[in-house]
mmCIF file of C-alpha atoms in Angstrom:
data_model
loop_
_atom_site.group_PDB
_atom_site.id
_atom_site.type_symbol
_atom_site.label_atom_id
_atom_site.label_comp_id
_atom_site.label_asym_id
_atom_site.label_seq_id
_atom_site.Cartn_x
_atom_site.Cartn_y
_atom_site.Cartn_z
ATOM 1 C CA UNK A 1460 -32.439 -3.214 6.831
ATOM 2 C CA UNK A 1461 -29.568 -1.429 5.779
ATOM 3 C CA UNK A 1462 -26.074 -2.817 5.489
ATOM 4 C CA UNK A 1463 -22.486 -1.272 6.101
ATOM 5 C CA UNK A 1464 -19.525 -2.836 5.667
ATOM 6 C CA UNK A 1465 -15.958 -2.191 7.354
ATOM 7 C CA UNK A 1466 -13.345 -1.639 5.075
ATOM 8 C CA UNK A 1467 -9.930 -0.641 5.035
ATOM 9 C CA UNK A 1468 -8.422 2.842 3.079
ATOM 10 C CA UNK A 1469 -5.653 1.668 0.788
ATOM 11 C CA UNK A 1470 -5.575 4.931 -1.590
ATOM 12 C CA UNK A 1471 -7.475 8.397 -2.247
ATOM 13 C CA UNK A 1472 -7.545 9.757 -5.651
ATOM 14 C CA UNK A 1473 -9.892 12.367 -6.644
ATOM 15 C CA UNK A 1474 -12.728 11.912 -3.923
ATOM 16 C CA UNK A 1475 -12.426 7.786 -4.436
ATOM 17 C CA UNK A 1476 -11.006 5.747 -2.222
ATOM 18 C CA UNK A 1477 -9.599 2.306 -3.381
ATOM 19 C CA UNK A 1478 -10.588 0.224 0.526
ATOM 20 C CA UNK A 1479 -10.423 -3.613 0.810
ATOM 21 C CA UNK A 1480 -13.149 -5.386 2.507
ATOM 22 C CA UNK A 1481 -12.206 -8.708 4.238
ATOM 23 C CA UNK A 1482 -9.842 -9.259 0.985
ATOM 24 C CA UNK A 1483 -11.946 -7.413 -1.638
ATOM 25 C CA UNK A 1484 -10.866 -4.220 -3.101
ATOM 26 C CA UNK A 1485 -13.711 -1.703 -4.523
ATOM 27 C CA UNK A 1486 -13.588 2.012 -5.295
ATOM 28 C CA UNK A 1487 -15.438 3.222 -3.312
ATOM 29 C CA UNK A 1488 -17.146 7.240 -2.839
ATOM 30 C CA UNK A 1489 -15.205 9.384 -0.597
ATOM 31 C CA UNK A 1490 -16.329 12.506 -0.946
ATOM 32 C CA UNK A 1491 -18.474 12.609 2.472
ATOM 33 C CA UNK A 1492 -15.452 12.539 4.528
ATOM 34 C CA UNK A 1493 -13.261 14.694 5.525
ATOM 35 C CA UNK A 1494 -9.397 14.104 6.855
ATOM 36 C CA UNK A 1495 -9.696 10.375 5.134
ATOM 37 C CA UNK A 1496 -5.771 8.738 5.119
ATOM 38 C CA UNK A 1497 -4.557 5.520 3.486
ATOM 39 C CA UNK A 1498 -5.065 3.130 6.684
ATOM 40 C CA UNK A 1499 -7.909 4.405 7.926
ATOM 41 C CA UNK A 1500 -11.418 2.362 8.199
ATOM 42 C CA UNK A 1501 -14.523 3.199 6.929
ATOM 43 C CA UNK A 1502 -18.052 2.149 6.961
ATOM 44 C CA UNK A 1503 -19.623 1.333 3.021
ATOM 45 C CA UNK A 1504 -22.620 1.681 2.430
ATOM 46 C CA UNK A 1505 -23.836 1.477 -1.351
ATOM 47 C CA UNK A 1506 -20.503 2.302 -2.714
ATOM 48 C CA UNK A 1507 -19.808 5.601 -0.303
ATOM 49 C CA UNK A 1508 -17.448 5.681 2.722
ATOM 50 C CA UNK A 1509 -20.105 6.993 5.162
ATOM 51 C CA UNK A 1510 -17.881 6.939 8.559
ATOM 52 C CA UNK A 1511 -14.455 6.700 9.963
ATOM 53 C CA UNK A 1512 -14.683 3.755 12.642
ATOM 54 C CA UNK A 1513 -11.901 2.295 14.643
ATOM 55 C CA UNK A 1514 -9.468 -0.717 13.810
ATOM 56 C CA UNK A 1515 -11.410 -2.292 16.628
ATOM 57 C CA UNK A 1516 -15.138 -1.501 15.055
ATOM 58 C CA UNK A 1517 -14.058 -3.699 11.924
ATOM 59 C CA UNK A 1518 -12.679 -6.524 14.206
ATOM 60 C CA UNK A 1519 -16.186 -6.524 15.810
ATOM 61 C CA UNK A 1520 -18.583 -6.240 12.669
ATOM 62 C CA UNK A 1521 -16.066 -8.852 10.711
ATOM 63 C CA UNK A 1522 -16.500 -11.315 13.944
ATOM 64 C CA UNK A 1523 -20.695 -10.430 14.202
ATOM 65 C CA UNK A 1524 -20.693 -11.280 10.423
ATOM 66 C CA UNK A 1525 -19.156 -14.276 10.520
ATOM 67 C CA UNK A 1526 -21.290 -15.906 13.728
ATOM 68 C CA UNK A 1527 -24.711 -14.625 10.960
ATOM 69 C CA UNK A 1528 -22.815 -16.514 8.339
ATOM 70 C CA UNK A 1529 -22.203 -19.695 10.538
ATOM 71 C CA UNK A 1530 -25.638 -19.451 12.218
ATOM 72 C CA UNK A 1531 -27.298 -19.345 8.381
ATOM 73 C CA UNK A 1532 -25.255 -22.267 7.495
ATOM 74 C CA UNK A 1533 -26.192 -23.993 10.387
ATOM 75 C CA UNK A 1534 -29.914 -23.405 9.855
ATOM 76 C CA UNK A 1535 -29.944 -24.790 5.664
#
């Protein structure tokens, strides 16, 4: 299974992209994307922005996350 996370653009530089990800900042590849702002949201996936996705898409995955998190907690 392969796993992208939602992350938020905070500065481009060269085809790198600084994005924060529920609090943590990476650098992140940004060289597959075209049109990619400061404030925009992205999919990661092994260090490369693959996707632009919607303020709304991150509020979902973050939310789906967390219920995997509680539901593994709750199984341990």
């Amino acid at each position: 299974m392969c796993v992208g996370l939602p992350a938020k653009v905070i500065t481009i530089e060269d085809g790198t992209a600084l994005v924060d990800a529920s609090g943590a900042r990476r650098r992140v590849s940004a060289e597959l994307l075209e049109d990619l702002d400061p404030g925009d949201y992205v999919m990661v996936h092994a260090g490369v922005a693959i996707a632009k996705i919607t303020e709304e898409d991150t509020e979902e995955t973050e939310s789906l996350l967390e219920e995997l998190n509680d539901k593994r907690s709750e199984d341990a």
